[in-house]
Every structure is written in C-alpha cells, then in structure tokens.
Coordinates of C-alpha atoms in Angstrom, one line a residue:
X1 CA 0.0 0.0 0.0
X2 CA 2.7 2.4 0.8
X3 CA 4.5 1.1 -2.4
X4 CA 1.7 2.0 -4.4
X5 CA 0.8 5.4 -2.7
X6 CA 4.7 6.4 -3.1
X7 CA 4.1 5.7 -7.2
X8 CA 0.8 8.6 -7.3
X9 CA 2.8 10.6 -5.6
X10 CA 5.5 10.8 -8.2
X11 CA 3.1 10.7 -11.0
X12 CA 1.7 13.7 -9.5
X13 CA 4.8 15.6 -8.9
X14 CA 5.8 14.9 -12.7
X15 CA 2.7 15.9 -14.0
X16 CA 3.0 19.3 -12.4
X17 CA 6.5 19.9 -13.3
X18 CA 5.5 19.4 -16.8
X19 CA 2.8 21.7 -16.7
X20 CA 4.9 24.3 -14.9
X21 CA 7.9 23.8 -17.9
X22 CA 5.0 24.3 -20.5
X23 CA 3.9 28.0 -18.8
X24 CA 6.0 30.3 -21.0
X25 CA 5.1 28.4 -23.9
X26 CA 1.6 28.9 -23.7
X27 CA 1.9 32.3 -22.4
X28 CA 4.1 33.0 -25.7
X29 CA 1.5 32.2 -27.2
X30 CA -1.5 33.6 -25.7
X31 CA 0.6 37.1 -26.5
X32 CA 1.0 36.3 -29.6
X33 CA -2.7 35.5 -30.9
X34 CA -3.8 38.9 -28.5
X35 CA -0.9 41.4 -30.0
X36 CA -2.5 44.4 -31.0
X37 CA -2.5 46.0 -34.6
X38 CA 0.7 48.2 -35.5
X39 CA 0.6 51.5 -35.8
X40 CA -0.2 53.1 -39.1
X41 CA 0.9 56.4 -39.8
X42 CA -1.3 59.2 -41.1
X43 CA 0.8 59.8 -44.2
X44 CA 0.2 56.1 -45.1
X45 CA -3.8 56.1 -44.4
X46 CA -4.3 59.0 -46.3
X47 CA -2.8 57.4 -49.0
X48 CA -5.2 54.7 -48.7
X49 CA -7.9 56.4 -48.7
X50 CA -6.8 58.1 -52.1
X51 CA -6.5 54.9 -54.1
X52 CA -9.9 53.5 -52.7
X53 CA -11.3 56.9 -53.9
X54 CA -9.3 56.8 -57.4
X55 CA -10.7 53.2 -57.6
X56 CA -14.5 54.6 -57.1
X57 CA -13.5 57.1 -59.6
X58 CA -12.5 55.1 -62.3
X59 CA -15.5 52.6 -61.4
X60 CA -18.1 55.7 -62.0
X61 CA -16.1 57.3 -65.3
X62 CA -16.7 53.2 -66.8
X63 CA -19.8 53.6 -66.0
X64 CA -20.5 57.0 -67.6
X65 CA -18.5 55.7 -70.8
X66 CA -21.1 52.6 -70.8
X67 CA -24.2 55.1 -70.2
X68 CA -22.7 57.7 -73.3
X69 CA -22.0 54.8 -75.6
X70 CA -25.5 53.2 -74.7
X71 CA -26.9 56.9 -75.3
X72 CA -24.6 57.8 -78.8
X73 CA -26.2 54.1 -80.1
X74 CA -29.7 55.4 -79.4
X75 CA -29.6 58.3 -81.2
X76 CA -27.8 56.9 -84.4
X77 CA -30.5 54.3 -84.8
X78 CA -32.3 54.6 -88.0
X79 CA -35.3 56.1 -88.8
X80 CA -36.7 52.3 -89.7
X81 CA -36.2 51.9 -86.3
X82 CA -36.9 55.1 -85.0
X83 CA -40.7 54.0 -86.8
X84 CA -41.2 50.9 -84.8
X85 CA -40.5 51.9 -81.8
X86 CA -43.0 54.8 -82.3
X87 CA -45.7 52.9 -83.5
X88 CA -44.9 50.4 -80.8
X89 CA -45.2 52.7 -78.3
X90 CA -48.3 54.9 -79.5
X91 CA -49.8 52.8 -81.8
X92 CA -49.8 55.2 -84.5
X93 CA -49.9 54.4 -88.5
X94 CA -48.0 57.0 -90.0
X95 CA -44.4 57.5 -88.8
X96 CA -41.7 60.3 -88.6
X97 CA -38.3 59.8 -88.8
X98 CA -35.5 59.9 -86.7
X99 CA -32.9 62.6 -87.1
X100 CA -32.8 66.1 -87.0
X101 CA -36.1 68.1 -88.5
X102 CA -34.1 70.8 -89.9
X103 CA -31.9 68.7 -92.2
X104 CA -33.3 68.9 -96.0
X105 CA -33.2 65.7 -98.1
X106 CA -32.2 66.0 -100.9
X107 CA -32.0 62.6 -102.3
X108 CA -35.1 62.1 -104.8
X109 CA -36.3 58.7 -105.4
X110 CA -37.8 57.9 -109.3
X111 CA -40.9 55.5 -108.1
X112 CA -42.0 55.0 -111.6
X113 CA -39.9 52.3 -111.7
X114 CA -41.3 50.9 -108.2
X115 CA -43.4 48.0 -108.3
X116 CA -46.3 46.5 -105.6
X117 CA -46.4 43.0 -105.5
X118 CA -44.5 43.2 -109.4
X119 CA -47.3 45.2 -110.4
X120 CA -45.9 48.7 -112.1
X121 CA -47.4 51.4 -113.0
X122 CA -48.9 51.7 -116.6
X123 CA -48.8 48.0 -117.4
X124 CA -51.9 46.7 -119.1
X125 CA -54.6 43.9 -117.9
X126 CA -52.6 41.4 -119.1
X127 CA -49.1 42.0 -117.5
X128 CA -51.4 42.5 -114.2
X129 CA -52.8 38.9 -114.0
X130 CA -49.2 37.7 -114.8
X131 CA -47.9 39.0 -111.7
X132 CA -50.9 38.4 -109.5
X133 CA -50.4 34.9 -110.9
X134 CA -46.6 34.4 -109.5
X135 CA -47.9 36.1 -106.8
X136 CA -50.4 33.8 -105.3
X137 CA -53.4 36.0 -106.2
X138 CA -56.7 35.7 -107.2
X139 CA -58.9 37.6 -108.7
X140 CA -61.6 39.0 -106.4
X141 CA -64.0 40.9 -108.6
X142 CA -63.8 43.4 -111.4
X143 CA -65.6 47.0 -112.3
X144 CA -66.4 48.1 -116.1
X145 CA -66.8 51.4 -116.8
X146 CA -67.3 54.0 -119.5
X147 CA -66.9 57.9 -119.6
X148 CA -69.6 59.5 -118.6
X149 CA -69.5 62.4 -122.0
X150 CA -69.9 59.3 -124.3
X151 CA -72.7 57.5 -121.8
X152 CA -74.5 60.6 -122.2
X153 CA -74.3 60.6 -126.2
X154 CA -75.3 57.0 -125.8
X155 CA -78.0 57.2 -123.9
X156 CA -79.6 59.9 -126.6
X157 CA -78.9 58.1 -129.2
X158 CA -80.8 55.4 -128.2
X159 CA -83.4 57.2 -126.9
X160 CA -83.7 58.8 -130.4
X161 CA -84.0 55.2 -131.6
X162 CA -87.5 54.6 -129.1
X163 CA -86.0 52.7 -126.6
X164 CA -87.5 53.4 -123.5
X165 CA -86.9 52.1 -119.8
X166 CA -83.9 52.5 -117.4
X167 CA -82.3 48.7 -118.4
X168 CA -83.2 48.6 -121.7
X169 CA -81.6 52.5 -122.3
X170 CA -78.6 50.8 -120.0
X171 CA -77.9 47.7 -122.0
X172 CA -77.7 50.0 -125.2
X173 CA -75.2 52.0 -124.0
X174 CA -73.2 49.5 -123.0
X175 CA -73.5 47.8 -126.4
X176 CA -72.6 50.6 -128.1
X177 CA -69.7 51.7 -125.8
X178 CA -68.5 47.9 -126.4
X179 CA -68.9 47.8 -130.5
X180 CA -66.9 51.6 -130.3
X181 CA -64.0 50.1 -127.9
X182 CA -65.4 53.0 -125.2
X183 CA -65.8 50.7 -122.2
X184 CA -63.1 49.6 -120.3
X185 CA -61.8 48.0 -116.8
X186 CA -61.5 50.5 -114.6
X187 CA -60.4 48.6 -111.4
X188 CA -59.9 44.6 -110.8
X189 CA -59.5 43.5 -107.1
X190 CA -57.2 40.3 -105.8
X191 CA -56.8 38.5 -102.4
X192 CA -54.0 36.6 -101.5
X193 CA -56.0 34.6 -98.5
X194 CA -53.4 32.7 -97.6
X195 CA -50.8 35.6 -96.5
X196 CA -54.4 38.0 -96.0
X197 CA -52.7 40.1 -98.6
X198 CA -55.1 42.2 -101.1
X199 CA -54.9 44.6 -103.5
X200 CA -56.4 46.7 -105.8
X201 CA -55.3 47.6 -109.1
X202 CA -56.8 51.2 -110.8
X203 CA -56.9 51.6 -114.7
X204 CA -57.1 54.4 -117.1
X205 CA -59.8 54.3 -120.3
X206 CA -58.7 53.0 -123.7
X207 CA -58.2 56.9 -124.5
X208 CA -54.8 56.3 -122.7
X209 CA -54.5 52.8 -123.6
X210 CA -56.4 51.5 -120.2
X211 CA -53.1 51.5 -118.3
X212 CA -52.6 51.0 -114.6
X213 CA -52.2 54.3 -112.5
X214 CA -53.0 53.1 -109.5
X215 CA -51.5 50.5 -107.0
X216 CA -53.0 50.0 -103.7
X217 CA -51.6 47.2 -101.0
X218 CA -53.2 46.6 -98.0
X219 CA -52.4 43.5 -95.3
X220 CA -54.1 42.1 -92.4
X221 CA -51.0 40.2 -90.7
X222 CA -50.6 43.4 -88.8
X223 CA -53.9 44.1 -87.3
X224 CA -53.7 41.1 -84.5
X225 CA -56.7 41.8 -82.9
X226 CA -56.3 41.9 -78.9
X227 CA -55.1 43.4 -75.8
X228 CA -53.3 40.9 -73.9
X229 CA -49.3 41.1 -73.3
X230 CA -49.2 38.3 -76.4
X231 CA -51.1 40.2 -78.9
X232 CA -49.3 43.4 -78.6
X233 CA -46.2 41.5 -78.4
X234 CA -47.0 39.7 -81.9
X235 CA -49.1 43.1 -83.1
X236 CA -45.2 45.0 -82.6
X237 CA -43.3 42.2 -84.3
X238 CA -45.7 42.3 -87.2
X239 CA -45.3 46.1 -87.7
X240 CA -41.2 46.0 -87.1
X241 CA -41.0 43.2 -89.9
X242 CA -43.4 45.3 -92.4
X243 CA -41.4 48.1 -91.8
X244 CA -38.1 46.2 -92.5
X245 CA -39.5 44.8 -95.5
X246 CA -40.9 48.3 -96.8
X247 CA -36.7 49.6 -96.0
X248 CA -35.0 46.8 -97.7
X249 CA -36.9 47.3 -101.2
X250 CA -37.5 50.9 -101.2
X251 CA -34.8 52.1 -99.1
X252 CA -35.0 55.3 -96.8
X253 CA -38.0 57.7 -98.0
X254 CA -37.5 61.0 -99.6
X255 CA -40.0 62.7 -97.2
X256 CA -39.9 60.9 -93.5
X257 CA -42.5 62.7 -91.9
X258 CA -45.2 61.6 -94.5
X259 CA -43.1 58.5 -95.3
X260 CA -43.5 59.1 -99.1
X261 CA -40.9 58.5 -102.2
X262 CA -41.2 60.2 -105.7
X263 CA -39.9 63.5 -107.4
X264 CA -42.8 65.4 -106.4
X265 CA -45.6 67.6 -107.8
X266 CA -47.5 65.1 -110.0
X267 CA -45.1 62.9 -110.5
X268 CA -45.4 59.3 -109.5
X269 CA -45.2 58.6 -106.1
X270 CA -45.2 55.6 -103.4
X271 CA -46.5 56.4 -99.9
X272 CA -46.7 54.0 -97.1
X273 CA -48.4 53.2 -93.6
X274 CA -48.7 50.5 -91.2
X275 CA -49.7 47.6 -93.6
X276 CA -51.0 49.7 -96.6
X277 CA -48.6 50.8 -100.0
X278 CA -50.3 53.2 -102.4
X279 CA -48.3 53.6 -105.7
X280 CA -49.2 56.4 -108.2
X281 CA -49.3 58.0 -111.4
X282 CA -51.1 61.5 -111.2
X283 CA -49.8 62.5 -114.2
X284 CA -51.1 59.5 -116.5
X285 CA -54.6 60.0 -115.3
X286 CA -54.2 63.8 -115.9
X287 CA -53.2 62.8 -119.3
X288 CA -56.3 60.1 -119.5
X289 CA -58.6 63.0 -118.4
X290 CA -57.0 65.9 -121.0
X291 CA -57.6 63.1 -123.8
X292 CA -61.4 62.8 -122.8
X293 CA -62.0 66.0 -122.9
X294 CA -60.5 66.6 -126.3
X295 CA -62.8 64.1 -127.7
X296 CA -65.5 65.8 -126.0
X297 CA -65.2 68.5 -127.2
X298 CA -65.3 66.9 -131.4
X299 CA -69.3 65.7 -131.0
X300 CA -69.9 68.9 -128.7
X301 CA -73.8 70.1 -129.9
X302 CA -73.4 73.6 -129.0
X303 CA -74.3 76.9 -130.5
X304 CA -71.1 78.6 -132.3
X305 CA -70.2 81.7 -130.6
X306 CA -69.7 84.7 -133.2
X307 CA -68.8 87.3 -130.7

C-alpha cells in the first residue's frame, strides 16, 4: 500500500512539473494571438484612402462611358427603327423619322420604276394577272366602266332610236360603248388569303390605252386583334417586320415625316403606312382626263359663238 501510494505521488509531482515547464510556452502564445495592430501612420492612411477613392473614380467614369456609348447608339439608330418603336409605343400608323427636322433631303427617289407585288405602273390587264399569278393571287372581282360624256351621247342616241326604260336605255349604252371600244376596266380587285394580302389595281380608259395608274396594297397580318401582353407583343413584331421589308426594297423615303418617295408635284409617287402601300401615277390619269376632254369636245352640240 505504501508502495503503491509512493508511485501517485511521483506521477503527480511529474505531471506538475511538466505543466509548470509548458507556462511560458503557452503564455508565448496567448501574446501572440492577442498582439495588437501596428501602428499606421497618417501619411500612409491618407494614402489609402486616395486609391480607394481613385478606384470609385475610375468605377463611376466606366460607367459614364457605358451610359454615353448606350446613349450615342440610341440616337444613331435609323429612322426604320426610330418608326417601330413609335408605332410600338403609340400605336400610330403614320411615322416620322428619326434625325434632325431641320436637315433637308435632298436625295429624290424615281418611283415610276417601283413595283407593288410586281405590279408597275402603266402596265396593261394582261401584265397585271401575270404578276398576280406568280404572286399567289386571285382575282376577287372586277368593275367596267365608260366615260360619262360618251354614256351621255349613248343614252340619246338610243333614246332617239324609241327605246324606253332605265335597263333597256342601259344595256344599249353599253353595247354601243362595247362595238366603239369605249368601255373599259376601270379597277380589278385580288386577295391573296393565304398571306391576308389584297390589293387593288386602278386603270385608265382605252383613251390612254387603259393602263394601270393606281396600285393600292393593304395586309391584315398586322392588325392582330387583342389586348393581352401576347397580342401586342405579336401586333409590334408584325409592324417591325413590315417596316423592315418596306426599308429593304425601297430604301429610306425622300420625305420621312409623311413616309412618301417620288420627285414630287404630280409625278409618280409611293406612300406608305402601317400595312398599306399606295403607288401612283397622277400625271397618266391627268393625261387620261385631258384626252377625254378633247374628244368631247369633237361631238360637242353647242351653239357657235360669233362674238
């Protein structure tokens, strides 16, 4: 027993010798994990605090490079674009373009040589339905017609013969204009209802060798009917894509504001809106209308003037 409480003593004495030799140690390093932070110098925090602030600095003048470069790529867009975000955002059908107002255009674009569909101005009947044709048109209806000076002369003629009634006075006219080469096809109408495409086609008389003055394009793929975030989604895309088309084969238009093409005064002329073309030849039905009269004018039964 004394043996064995000599042994725990010893164990204890060496166990507190070893904790007493292990003291500075951990002391060491108790004042090393708690040593406070050296000093810094006011010289060396002011310098700090300059390259954090040249660092904000340059972060902000990126920024305002980003925001001017952003802003310089808006207002170089073209007017095509200019157009469909308008319309996009207001809903109108006629743009304006983008740019400054003040700036006169000068370019001048010759739209006798345009063409709706591959329909051109003064082409005959025949050249019409061969481009409807390719096209994918049909024909919808068509209207006869015949100058009212010689329905007039008609229409006494053949009441000087004894016809009387409105159908029977109607059907002679029309004979007559027929045998004489008078009536003529004044407008024919086609419908593409596969793309909803339609147009209408405008002739002269036969005094002008019943030519076409008159193109007039109209689509329903734009008008998507609705509301919702979907339809005026689709109803935007629709109007971008017409708009791109209309740019690609016509180019910019002489006049943006009333997004029209031509040499002006009565010359032909192309004019566009949101789904509608209109091509024109004011001076061939001016022409058509000066050769009338000049007919007129031979089976005139006035009194001769001797004044």
């Amino acid at each position: 027993m004394r043996i064995d409480k000599l042994y725990k003593n010893v164990f204890v004495l060496c166990l507190l010798t070893s904790t007493a030799w292990n003291f500075p140690a951990l002391a060491q390093q108790v004042d090393q994990n708690t040593q406070p932070a050296p000093d810094i110098s006011l010289t060396d925090y002011m310098s700090r605090e300059q390259v954090n602030d040249n660092a904000d600095t340059d972060t902000n003048k990126v920024k305002q490079d980003q925001q001017k470069n952003e802003e310089e790529k808006e207002e170089d867009s073209s007017w095509l674009k200019s157009m469909a975000d308008k319309i996009a955002e207001k809903g109108s059908q006629v743009f304006s373009g983008s740019g400054n107002d003040n700036i006169q255009v000068i370019k001048r674009s010759n739209a006798s040589v345009f063409d709706i569909s591959g329909i051109m101005l003064r082409m005959d009947k025949s050249q019409v339905f061969d481009a409807m044709q390719k096209r994918g048109y049909k024909k919808v209806s068509e209207t006869l017609e015949i100058p009212n000076f010689i329905r007039w002369r008609y229409e006494e003629q053949c009441r000087n013969q004894g016809i009387v009634g409105y159908e029977r006075i109607e059907n002679c006219v029309i004979m007559l204009s027929r045998k004489n080469n008078y009536q003529y096809v004044q407008k024919i109408n086609f419908n593409n209802f596969k793309t909803q495409e339609s147009i209408e086609v405008y002739f002269t008389s036969n005094f002008t060798g019943n030519k076409v003055h008159r193109v007039m394009y109209q689509t329903q793929a734009a008008n998507i009917m609705g509301s919702g975030a979907k339809a005026e989604y689709l109803r935007n895309i629709k109007i971008y894509d017409f708009w791109k088309k209309i740019n690609q084969k016509y180019g910019s238009p002489d006049n943006r504001e009333e997004i029209t093409w031509g040499l002006g005064e009565n010359k032909p002329s192309l004019k566009a809106a949101t789904g509608r073309l209109v091509l024109d030849d004011p001076m061939l039905l001016e022409l058509d209308y000066t050769r009338m009269s000049r007919e007129d004018q031979k089976f005139m039964n006035t009194a001769v003037y001797t004044f």
